Amino acid sequence: MIGSIDRRTVLGGLALGTLALYAPQAQSQIKARIVIVGGGFGGATAARTLKSLLNSADITLVEANETYTSCPFSNLVIGSERSISEQSFSYQTLKQDGLSVVHQRAVAVDPVGQTVTMQDGTTLGYDRLILSPGVDLRWGALEGYTEATAERLPHAWKAGTQTTLLRQQLEALEDGENVIMTVPPAPFRCPPGPYERASLIAHYLKTRKPRSKLLVLDAKDRFSKMPLFLEAWAEHYPEHLEWRSASNDGTVSRVDAERMQVSTDFEDIEAAVINVIPPQKAATIAELAGVTDATGWCPIDPVSFESTLQPNIHVIGDATIAAPMPKSAFSANLQGKLCAMAVAQLLGGRAPEPTVLANTCYSYTTPNEAISIVGVYSNGSGKFESLPGAGGLSPLQAPAEIRQAEARQASDWFTAVTREAFG
Ligand code: FAD
């Protein structure tokens, strides 16, 4: 069991170590204009990496919000195990490091004239544009679910007020009243995220509202780390969590905020709290830039992260089509570094080389126990591919000490990734 964790750690380190091989040398004289839209895990990391590689370049990060609120670890906030203030990160360090950070919403991209227009009407010209805008929710894709109903049936799939709202609704729940969570079909941000959330809500109910129960209605039959989650749920929450698969009438076709009800093919079910995780797509600015395809996501070259639809625009993070790499902060952070290096190399007249990428997703199953999945990927064949025999899952039937050690690793990862992105 320990061997399995060691193997994953080694492979993660190898993938990050490979980055150094591709760092461009002596490119600090390049004077290009680079604009990055989206200051989350992908964009903030890309901006900081570019600043360290191309000190003379004109690099601007365009981010709508003055404070970033992290989705990773927000499920602990919902489960009343962490405060929302611990999720907040400012852009102060980026500004102190000399990066130009513009707090505006980008509202248009002209891929021919190579400009980005801000909400206040100002424009920025670019030689290379990096988009890391994350996801938007597909309002209306699930009947009855709109921006207005999300105030009653929170998604909490973008962290911030929605996270707090869901937590407050759980706090206000009477013991004995029930909770529903709906999970959309893939792809969506953070494949294991719904099941980590289910675990932490079930933990909250078990410890604070023991007569209440969570019903998870899923549009899928299988999910990330499924055997590990099912094992944890059987051990910790047999009375407090029921997961219903698509094959077992789990797909929700309609929600009704007035009646506090969700409908499947065969049943209408009421609950006092309903957490709707709706279908998603690349955030709107990607669509406006012309880098989304019919799926609503962004096809890219897996080595340079350049859009296959628009030249000189790179896309990273959740907005991309990068499967089997998941839409995770870990992936976005690594893609931010690799994309920054690719942009620096392209501006210096060199072609970026294929490399090895890794992702680790930790999930809490209780407030102090976690499980993880590691993937290792190649990008040299024109697409991302899982490296056979690499990566892995936490072991099944592991003693509590192993789960607790993984929870500490998760916490260390969060500290490291937020430090890399926000300083
Ligand atoms: P984001 O981090 O969402 O950043 C996008 C940024 O772009 C935002 O700051 C937004 O304001 C800005 N933006 C968008 N449009 C514009 C515009 N037009 N103009 C200006 N700014 C704009 N991942 C993990 O690796 N580990 C975890 O444990 C984990 N847990 C999660 C738990 C939950 C509940 C959820 C929902 C997600 C979790 N994730 C986790 C996934 C992680 O949050 C995302 O994969 C990650 O945030 C993606 O980074 P990104 O840079 O693509 O997008």
PDB file of C-alpha atoms in Angstrom, residues 165-404:
ATOM      1  CA  LEU A 165     -25.261  29.872   0.560  1.00  0.00           C
ATOM      2  CA  LEU A 166     -25.155  26.070   0.415  1.00  0.00           C
ATOM      3  CA  ARG A 167     -23.433  25.907   3.801  1.00  0.00           C
ATOM      4  CA  GLN A 168     -26.052  28.219   5.334  1.00  0.00           C
ATOM      5  CA  GLN A 169     -28.876  26.122   3.899  1.00  0.00           C
ATOM      6  CA  LEU A 170     -27.367  23.002   5.472  1.00  0.00           C
ATOM      7  CA  GLU A 171     -26.983  24.826   8.778  1.00  0.00           C
ATOM      8  CA  ALA A 172     -30.648  25.867   8.635  1.00  0.00           C
ATOM      9  CA  LEU A 173     -31.822  22.312   7.859  1.00  0.00           C
ATOM     10  CA  GLU A 174     -34.062  20.764  10.534  1.00  0.00           C
ATOM     11  CA  ASP A 175     -32.874  17.399  11.783  1.00  0.00           C
ATOM     12  CA  GLY A 176     -34.856  14.846   9.758  1.00  0.00           C
ATOM     13  CA  GLU A 177     -35.180  16.981   6.611  1.00  0.00           C
ATOM     14  CA  ASN A 178     -33.366  15.672   3.542  1.00  0.00           C
ATOM     15  CA  VAL A 179     -30.795  16.944   1.030  1.00  0.00           C
ATOM     16  CA  ILE A 180     -30.494  16.189  -2.702  1.00  0.00           C
ATOM     17  CA  MET A 181     -27.456  16.667  -4.933  1.00  0.00           C
ATOM     18  CA  THR A 182     -27.733  16.331  -8.721  1.00  0.00           C
ATOM     19  CA  VAL A 183     -24.671  15.447 -10.809  1.00  0.00           C
ATOM     20  CA  PRO A 184     -24.493  16.173 -14.582  1.00  0.00           C
ATOM     21  CA  PRO A 185     -23.031  14.013 -17.340  1.00  0.00           C
ATOM     22  CA  ALA A 186     -19.293  14.417 -18.041  1.00  0.00           C
ATOM     23  CA  PRO A 187     -17.355  16.495 -18.883  1.00  0.00           C
ATOM     24  CA  PHE A 188     -17.434  18.957 -16.006  1.00  0.00           C
ATOM     25  CA  ARG A 189     -15.040  20.787 -13.691  1.00  0.00           C
ATOM     26  CA  CYS A 190     -13.419  18.456 -11.134  1.00  0.00           C
ATOM     27  CA  PRO A 191     -14.681  14.911 -11.895  1.00  0.00           C
ATOM     28  CA  PRO A 192     -14.354  13.684  -8.259  1.00  0.00           C
ATOM     29  CA  GLY A 193     -15.683  16.972  -6.796  1.00  0.00           C
ATOM     30  CA  PRO A 194     -19.362  15.938  -6.424  1.00  0.00           C
ATOM     31  CA  TYR A 195     -18.417  12.781  -4.541  1.00  0.00           C
ATOM     32  CA  GLU A 196     -16.034  14.575  -2.187  1.00  0.00           C
ATOM     33  CA  ARG A 197     -18.863  17.020  -1.528  1.00  0.00           C
ATOM     34  CA  ALA A 198     -21.324  14.160  -0.960  1.00  0.00           C
ATOM     35  CA  SER A 199     -18.909  12.683   1.603  1.00  0.00           C
ATOM     36  CA  LEU A 200     -18.522  15.949   3.502  1.00  0.00           C
ATOM     37  CA  ILE A 201     -22.246  16.766   3.464  1.00  0.00           C
ATOM     38  CA  ALA A 202     -22.948  13.216   4.714  1.00  0.00           C
ATOM     39  CA  HIS A 203     -20.368  13.762   7.450  1.00  0.00           C
ATOM     40  CA  TYR A 204     -22.080  16.998   8.423  1.00  0.00           C
ATOM     41  CA  LEU A 205     -25.484  15.289   8.573  1.00  0.00           C
ATOM     42  CA  LYS A 206     -24.163  12.310  10.527  1.00  0.00           C
ATOM     43  CA  THR A 207     -22.578  14.547  13.167  1.00  0.00           C
ATOM     44  CA  ARG A 208     -25.077  17.472  13.323  1.00  0.00           C
ATOM     45  CA  LYS A 209     -28.423  16.330  11.830  1.00  0.00           C
ATOM     46  CA  PRO A 210     -28.368  12.558  12.380  1.00  0.00           C
ATOM     47  CA  ARG A 211     -31.968  11.950  11.222  1.00  0.00           C
ATOM     48  CA  SER A 212     -31.311  13.675   7.859  1.00  0.00           C
ATOM     49  CA  LYS A 213     -30.012  12.024   4.702  1.00  0.00           C
ATOM     50  CA  LEU A 214     -28.332  12.976   1.395  1.00  0.00           C
ATOM     51  CA  LEU A 215     -29.566  11.503  -1.888  1.00  0.00           C
ATOM     52  CA  VAL A 216     -27.146  11.877  -4.821  1.00  0.00           C
ATOM     53  CA  LEU A 217     -28.877  11.657  -8.204  1.00  0.00           C
ATOM     54  CA  ASP A 218     -26.264  11.003 -10.879  1.00  0.00           C
ATOM     55  CA  ALA A 219     -26.486  11.172 -14.682  1.00  0.00           C
ATOM     56  CA  LYS A 220     -23.640   8.625 -14.826  1.00  0.00           C
ATOM     57  CA  ASP A 221     -23.127   4.996 -13.865  1.00  0.00           C
ATOM     58  CA  ARG A 222     -19.452   5.306 -13.049  1.00  0.00           C
ATOM     59  CA  PHE A 223     -17.344   8.068 -11.557  1.00  0.00           C
ATOM     60  CA  SER A 224     -13.815   8.993 -10.558  1.00  0.00           C
ATOM     61  CA  LYS A 225     -12.370   6.939  -7.642  1.00  0.00           C
ATOM     62  CA  MET A 226     -15.712   5.117  -7.485  1.00  0.00           C
ATOM     63  CA  PRO A 227     -14.604   1.953  -5.603  1.00  0.00           C
ATOM     64  CA  LEU A 228     -12.799   4.089  -3.023  1.00  0.00           C
ATOM     65  CA  PHE A 229     -15.767   6.408  -2.497  1.00  0.00           C
ATOM     66  CA  LEU A 230     -18.236   3.511  -2.278  1.00  0.00           C
ATOM     67  CA  GLU A 231     -16.013   1.827   0.288  1.00  0.00           C
ATOM     68  CA  ALA A 232     -15.760   5.036   2.360  1.00  0.00           C
ATOM     69  CA  TRP A 233     -19.513   5.647   2.167  1.00  0.00           C
ATOM     70  CA  ALA A 234     -20.302   2.070   3.282  1.00  0.00           C
ATOM     71  CA  GLU A 235     -17.903   2.494   6.194  1.00  0.00           C
ATOM     72  CA  HIS A 236     -18.803   6.008   7.322  1.00  0.00           C
ATOM     73  CA  TYR A 237     -22.238   6.961   6.021  1.00  0.00           C
ATOM     74  CA  PRO A 238     -24.463   3.882   5.517  1.00  0.00           C
ATOM     75  CA  GLU A 239     -27.413   5.741   7.067  1.00  0.00           C
ATOM     76  CA  HIS A 240     -26.715   9.185   5.638  1.00  0.00           C
ATOM     77  CA  LEU A 241     -25.794   8.878   1.955  1.00  0.00           C
ATOM     78  CA  GLU A 242     -27.535   7.156  -0.939  1.00  0.00           C
ATOM     79  CA  TRP A 243     -26.061   7.340  -4.441  1.00  0.00           C
ATOM     80  CA  ARG A 244     -28.386   6.580  -7.349  1.00  0.00           C
ATOM     81  CA  SER A 245     -26.807   5.876 -10.760  1.00  0.00           C
ATOM     82  CA  ALA A 246     -28.211   6.802 -14.190  1.00  0.00           C
ATOM     83  CA  SER A 247     -29.238   3.167 -14.729  1.00  0.00           C
ATOM     84  CA  ASN A 248     -31.170   3.311 -11.489  1.00  0.00           C
ATOM     85  CA  ASP A 249     -33.235   6.372 -12.492  1.00  0.00           C
ATOM     86  CA  GLY A 250     -30.596   8.815 -11.220  1.00  0.00           C
ATOM     87  CA  THR A 251     -30.721  11.232 -14.165  1.00  0.00           C
ATOM     88  CA  VAL A 252     -32.561  14.427 -13.238  1.00  0.00           C
ATOM     89  CA  SER A 253     -34.543  15.964 -16.106  1.00  0.00           C
ATOM     90  CA  ARG A 254     -36.178  18.909 -14.315  1.00  0.00           C
ATOM     91  CA  VAL A 255     -35.867  20.942 -11.131  1.00  0.00           C
ATOM     92  CA  ASP A 256     -38.590  23.037  -9.505  1.00  0.00           C
ATOM     93  CA  ALA A 257     -37.411  25.704  -7.077  1.00  0.00           C
ATOM     94  CA  GLU A 258     -40.988  26.629  -6.002  1.00  0.00           C
ATOM     95  CA  ARG A 259     -41.815  23.086  -4.963  1.00  0.00           C
ATOM     96  CA  MET A 260     -38.253  22.262  -3.864  1.00  0.00           C
ATOM     97  CA  GLN A 261     -38.476  19.220  -6.071  1.00  0.00           C
ATOM     98  CA  VAL A 262     -36.394  17.386  -8.671  1.00  0.00           C
ATOM     99  CA  SER A 263     -37.791  15.020 -11.284  1.00  0.00           C
ATOM    100  CA  THR A 264     -36.276  11.899 -12.801  1.00  0.00           C
ATOM    101  CA  ASP A 265     -37.951   9.755 -15.479  1.00  0.00           C
ATOM    102  CA  PHE A 266     -40.071   7.958 -12.902  1.00  0.00           C
ATOM    103  CA  GLU A 267     -40.192  10.078  -9.765  1.00  0.00           C
ATOM    104  CA  ASP A 268     -40.620  13.566  -8.326  1.00  0.00           C
ATOM    105  CA  ILE A 269     -38.571  13.917  -5.152  1.00  0.00           C
ATOM    106  CA  GLU A 270     -38.687  16.767  -2.626  1.00  0.00           C
ATOM    107  CA  ALA A 271     -35.948  17.919  -0.292  1.00  0.00           C
ATOM    108  CA  ALA A 272     -35.294  20.884   2.009  1.00  0.00           C
ATOM    109  CA  VAL A 273     -31.885  21.568   0.419  1.00  0.00           C
ATOM    110  CA  ILE A 274     -31.148  20.887  -3.253  1.00  0.00           C
ATOM    111  CA  ASN A 275     -27.605  21.273  -4.601  1.00  0.00           C
ATOM    112  CA  VAL A 276     -27.779  21.293  -8.399  1.00  0.00           C
ATOM    113  CA  ILE A 277     -24.459  20.808 -10.188  1.00  0.00           C
ATOM    114  CA  PRO A 278     -25.491  21.832 -13.707  1.00  0.00           C
ATOM    115  CA  PRO A 279     -23.899  21.019 -17.088  1.00  0.00           C
ATOM    116  CA  GLN A 280     -20.984  23.304 -17.972  1.00  0.00           C
ATOM    117  CA  LYS A 281     -19.015  24.726 -20.901  1.00  0.00           C
ATOM    118  CA  ALA A 282     -15.899  26.825 -21.482  1.00  0.00           C
ATOM    119  CA  ALA A 283     -16.430  30.340 -20.104  1.00  0.00           C
ATOM    120  CA  THR A 284     -18.105  32.808 -22.470  1.00  0.00           C
ATOM    121  CA  ILE A 285     -14.981  34.748 -23.449  1.00  0.00           C
ATOM    122  CA  ALA A 286     -13.628  31.581 -25.100  1.00  0.00           C
ATOM    123  CA  GLU A 287     -16.765  31.401 -27.227  1.00  0.00           C
ATOM    124  CA  LEU A 288     -16.449  35.113 -28.082  1.00  0.00           C
ATOM    125  CA  ALA A 289     -12.816  34.561 -29.095  1.00  0.00           C
ATOM    126  CA  GLY A 290     -13.918  31.834 -31.513  1.00  0.00           C
ATOM    127  CA  VAL A 291     -11.903  29.097 -29.830  1.00  0.00           C
ATOM    128  CA  THR A 292     -14.792  26.790 -28.810  1.00  0.00           C
ATOM    129  CA  ASP A 293     -16.136  24.019 -31.026  1.00  0.00           C
ATOM    130  CA  ALA A 294     -19.617  22.472 -31.145  1.00  0.00           C
ATOM    131  CA  THR A 295     -19.038  20.786 -27.766  1.00  0.00           C
ATOM    132  CA  GLY A 296     -18.687  24.176 -26.048  1.00  0.00           C
ATOM    133  CA  TRP A 297     -15.062  23.416 -25.102  1.00  0.00           C
ATOM    134  CA  CYS A 298     -11.744  24.464 -26.690  1.00  0.00           C
ATOM    135  CA  PRO A 299      -9.706  22.171 -28.949  1.00  0.00           C
ATOM    136  CA  ILE A 300      -5.964  22.811 -28.571  1.00  0.00           C
ATOM    137  CA  ASP A 301      -2.602  21.549 -29.686  1.00  0.00           C
ATOM    138  CA  PRO A 302      -1.522  19.500 -26.645  1.00  0.00           C
ATOM    139  CA  VAL A 303       2.139  20.625 -26.773  1.00  0.00           C
ATOM    140  CA  SER A 304       1.786  24.389 -27.307  1.00  0.00           C
ATOM    141  CA  PHE A 305      -1.791  24.761 -25.967  1.00  0.00           C
ATOM    142  CA  GLU A 306      -2.458  26.917 -29.041  1.00  0.00           C
ATOM    143  CA  SER A 307      -6.060  26.843 -30.202  1.00  0.00           C
ATOM    144  CA  THR A 308      -6.609  24.700 -33.289  1.00  0.00           C
ATOM    145  CA  LEU A 309      -9.242  27.261 -34.347  1.00  0.00           C
ATOM    146  CA  GLN A 310      -7.435  30.608 -33.919  1.00  0.00           C
ATOM    147  CA  PRO A 311      -3.695  31.283 -34.293  1.00  0.00           C
ATOM    148  CA  ASN A 312      -1.769  33.042 -31.484  1.00  0.00           C
ATOM    149  CA  ILE A 313      -4.467  32.238 -28.918  1.00  0.00           C
ATOM    150  CA  HIS A 314      -3.577  29.593 -26.338  1.00  0.00           C
ATOM    151  CA  VAL A 315      -6.113  28.005 -24.001  1.00  0.00           C
ATOM    152  CA  ILE A 316      -5.395  26.227 -20.708  1.00  0.00           C
ATOM    153  CA  GLY A 317      -7.273  24.838 -17.729  1.00  0.00           C
ATOM    154  CA  ASP A 318     -10.905  23.822 -17.467  1.00  0.00           C
ATOM    155  CA  ALA A 319     -11.905  25.478 -20.760  1.00  0.00           C
ATOM    156  CA  THR A 320      -9.833  23.043 -22.846  1.00  0.00           C
ATOM    157  CA  ILE A 321     -10.520  19.676 -24.390  1.00  0.00           C
ATOM    158  CA  ALA A 322      -7.637  17.836 -22.714  1.00  0.00           C
ATOM    159  CA  ALA A 323      -9.178  14.502 -21.707  1.00  0.00           C
ATOM    160  CA  PRO A 324      -7.993  12.184 -20.292  1.00  0.00           C
ATOM    161  CA  MET A 325      -6.409  15.022 -18.265  1.00  0.00           C
ATOM    162  CA  PRO A 326      -9.177  16.084 -15.883  1.00  0.00           C
ATOM    163  CA  LYS A 327     -10.459  19.613 -15.415  1.00  0.00           C
ATOM    164  CA  SER A 328      -8.588  20.216 -12.167  1.00  0.00           C
ATOM    165  CA  ALA A 329      -6.578  22.952 -10.490  1.00  0.00           C
ATOM    166  CA  PHE A 330      -3.604  20.581 -10.570  1.00  0.00           C
ATOM    167  CA  SER A 331      -3.927  20.273 -14.372  1.00  0.00           C
ATOM    168  CA  ALA A 332      -4.538  24.004 -14.848  1.00  0.00           C
ATOM    169  CA  ASN A 333      -1.464  24.869 -12.792  1.00  0.00           C
ATOM    170  CA  LEU A 334       0.774  22.487 -14.756  1.00  0.00           C
ATOM    171  CA  GLN A 335      -0.716  23.574 -18.087  1.00  0.00           C
ATOM    172  CA  GLY A 336      -0.099  27.199 -17.030  1.00  0.00           C
ATOM    173  CA  LYS A 337       3.603  26.486 -16.622  1.00  0.00           C
ATOM    174  CA  LEU A 338       3.923  24.450 -19.809  1.00  0.00           C
ATOM    175  CA  CYS A 339       1.946  26.955 -21.858  1.00  0.00           C
ATOM    176  CA  ALA A 340       4.067  29.840 -20.549  1.00  0.00           C
ATOM    177  CA  MET A 341       7.181  27.964 -21.593  1.00  0.00           C
ATOM    178  CA  ALA A 342       5.698  27.143 -24.994  1.00  0.00           C
ATOM    179  CA  VAL A 343       4.777  30.799 -25.575  1.00  0.00           C
ATOM    180  CA  ALA A 344       8.273  31.922 -24.565  1.00  0.00           C
ATOM    181  CA  GLN A 345       9.798  29.363 -26.916  1.00  0.00           C
ATOM    182  CA  LEU A 346       7.542  30.312 -29.834  1.00  0.00           C
ATOM    183  CA  LEU A 347       8.325  33.998 -29.347  1.00  0.00           C
ATOM    184  CA  GLY A 348      12.011  33.070 -29.350  1.00  0.00           C
ATOM    185  CA  GLY A 349      11.616  31.188 -32.627  1.00  0.00           C
ATOM    186  CA  ARG A 350      11.761  27.695 -31.141  1.00  0.00           C
ATOM    187  CA  ALA A 351       9.144  24.972 -31.323  1.00  0.00           C
ATOM    188  CA  PRO A 352       7.996  23.535 -27.986  1.00  0.00           C
ATOM    189  CA  GLU A 353       8.710  19.832 -27.485  1.00  0.00           C
ATOM    190  CA  PRO A 354       6.368  17.093 -26.252  1.00  0.00           C
ATOM    191  CA  THR A 355       6.661  16.286 -22.571  1.00  0.00           C
ATOM    192  CA  VAL A 356       5.142  14.187 -19.786  1.00  0.00           C
ATOM    193  CA  LEU A 357       2.336  15.601 -17.686  1.00  0.00           C
ATOM    194  CA  ALA A 358       0.829  14.427 -14.418  1.00  0.00           C
ATOM    195  CA  ASN A 359      -2.255  15.140 -12.363  1.00  0.00           C
ATOM    196  CA  THR A 360      -3.149  14.260  -8.798  1.00  0.00           C
ATOM    197  CA  CYS A 361      -6.665  14.767  -7.470  1.00  0.00           C
ATOM    198  CA  TYR A 362      -7.171  14.379  -3.724  1.00  0.00           C
ATOM    199  CA  SER A 363     -10.658  13.994  -2.263  1.00  0.00           C
ATOM    200  CA  TYR A 364     -11.648  14.144   1.386  1.00  0.00           C
ATOM    201  CA  THR A 365     -13.940  11.328   2.486  1.00  0.00           C
ATOM    202  CA  THR A 366     -14.090  12.636   6.061  1.00  0.00           C
ATOM    203  CA  PRO A 367     -12.653  15.933   7.376  1.00  0.00           C
ATOM    204  CA  ASN A 368      -9.342  14.211   8.156  1.00  0.00           C
ATOM    205  CA  GLU A 369      -9.161  11.332   5.664  1.00  0.00           C
ATOM    206  CA  ALA A 370      -8.526  11.527   1.923  1.00  0.00           C
ATOM    207  CA  ILE A 371      -8.064   9.369  -1.165  1.00  0.00           C
ATOM    208  CA  SER A 372      -6.362  10.230  -4.429  1.00  0.00           C
ATOM    209  CA  ILE A 373      -5.973   9.399  -8.086  1.00  0.00           C
ATOM    210  CA  VAL A 374      -2.881  10.079 -10.169  1.00  0.00           C
ATOM    211  CA  GLY A 375      -2.767  10.212 -13.958  1.00  0.00           C
ATOM    212  CA  VAL A 376       0.350  10.489 -16.115  1.00  0.00           C
ATOM    213  CA  TYR A 377      -0.014  11.646 -19.709  1.00  0.00           C
ATOM    214  CA  SER A 378       1.974  12.059 -22.914  1.00  0.00           C
ATOM    215  CA  ASN A 379       1.198  14.770 -25.482  1.00  0.00           C
ATOM    216  CA  GLY A 380       3.406  13.838 -28.428  1.00  0.00           C
ATOM    217  CA  SER A 381       0.821  12.064 -30.592  1.00  0.00           C
ATOM    218  CA  GLY A 382      -1.391  15.086 -31.292  1.00  0.00           C
ATOM    219  CA  LYS A 383      -3.552  14.410 -28.242  1.00  0.00           C
ATOM    220  CA  PHE A 384      -3.214  13.775 -24.535  1.00  0.00           C
ATOM    221  CA  GLU A 385      -2.911  10.078 -23.754  1.00  0.00           C
ATOM    222  CA  SER A 386      -2.630   8.189 -20.477  1.00  0.00           C
ATOM    223  CA  LEU A 387       0.749   6.523 -20.125  1.00  0.00           C
ATOM    224  CA  PRO A 388       0.048   2.815 -19.714  1.00  0.00           C
ATOM    225  CA  GLY A 389       1.118   1.448 -16.337  1.00  0.00           C
ATOM    226  CA  ALA A 390       1.709   4.863 -14.790  1.00  0.00           C
ATOM    227  CA  GLY A 391      -0.424   6.602 -12.190  1.00  0.00           C
ATOM    228  CA  GLY A 392      -2.835   4.867  -9.882  1.00  0.00           C
ATOM    229  CA  LEU A 393      -5.366   5.065  -7.094  1.00  0.00           C
ATOM    230  CA  SER A 394      -5.088   4.968  -3.329  1.00  0.00           C
ATOM    231  CA  PRO A 395      -5.327   1.388  -2.131  1.00  0.00           C
ATOM    232  CA  LEU A 396      -8.678  -0.093  -1.120  1.00  0.00           C
ATOM    233  CA  GLN A 397      -9.113  -1.295   2.479  1.00  0.00           C
ATOM    234  CA  ALA A 398      -6.277   0.893   3.696  1.00  0.00           C
ATOM    235  CA  PRO A 399      -5.891   1.603   7.404  1.00  0.00           C
ATOM    236  CA  ALA A 400      -7.001   5.007   8.681  1.00  0.00           C
ATOM    237  CA  GLU A 401      -3.373   6.165   8.986  1.00  0.00           C
ATOM    238  CA  ILE A 402      -2.956   5.956   5.197  1.00  0.00           C
ATOM    239  CA  ARG A 403      -6.131   7.986   4.629  1.00  0.00           C
ATOM    240  CA  GLN A 404      -5.004  10.527   7.220  1.00  0.00           C
TER     241      GLN A 404
END
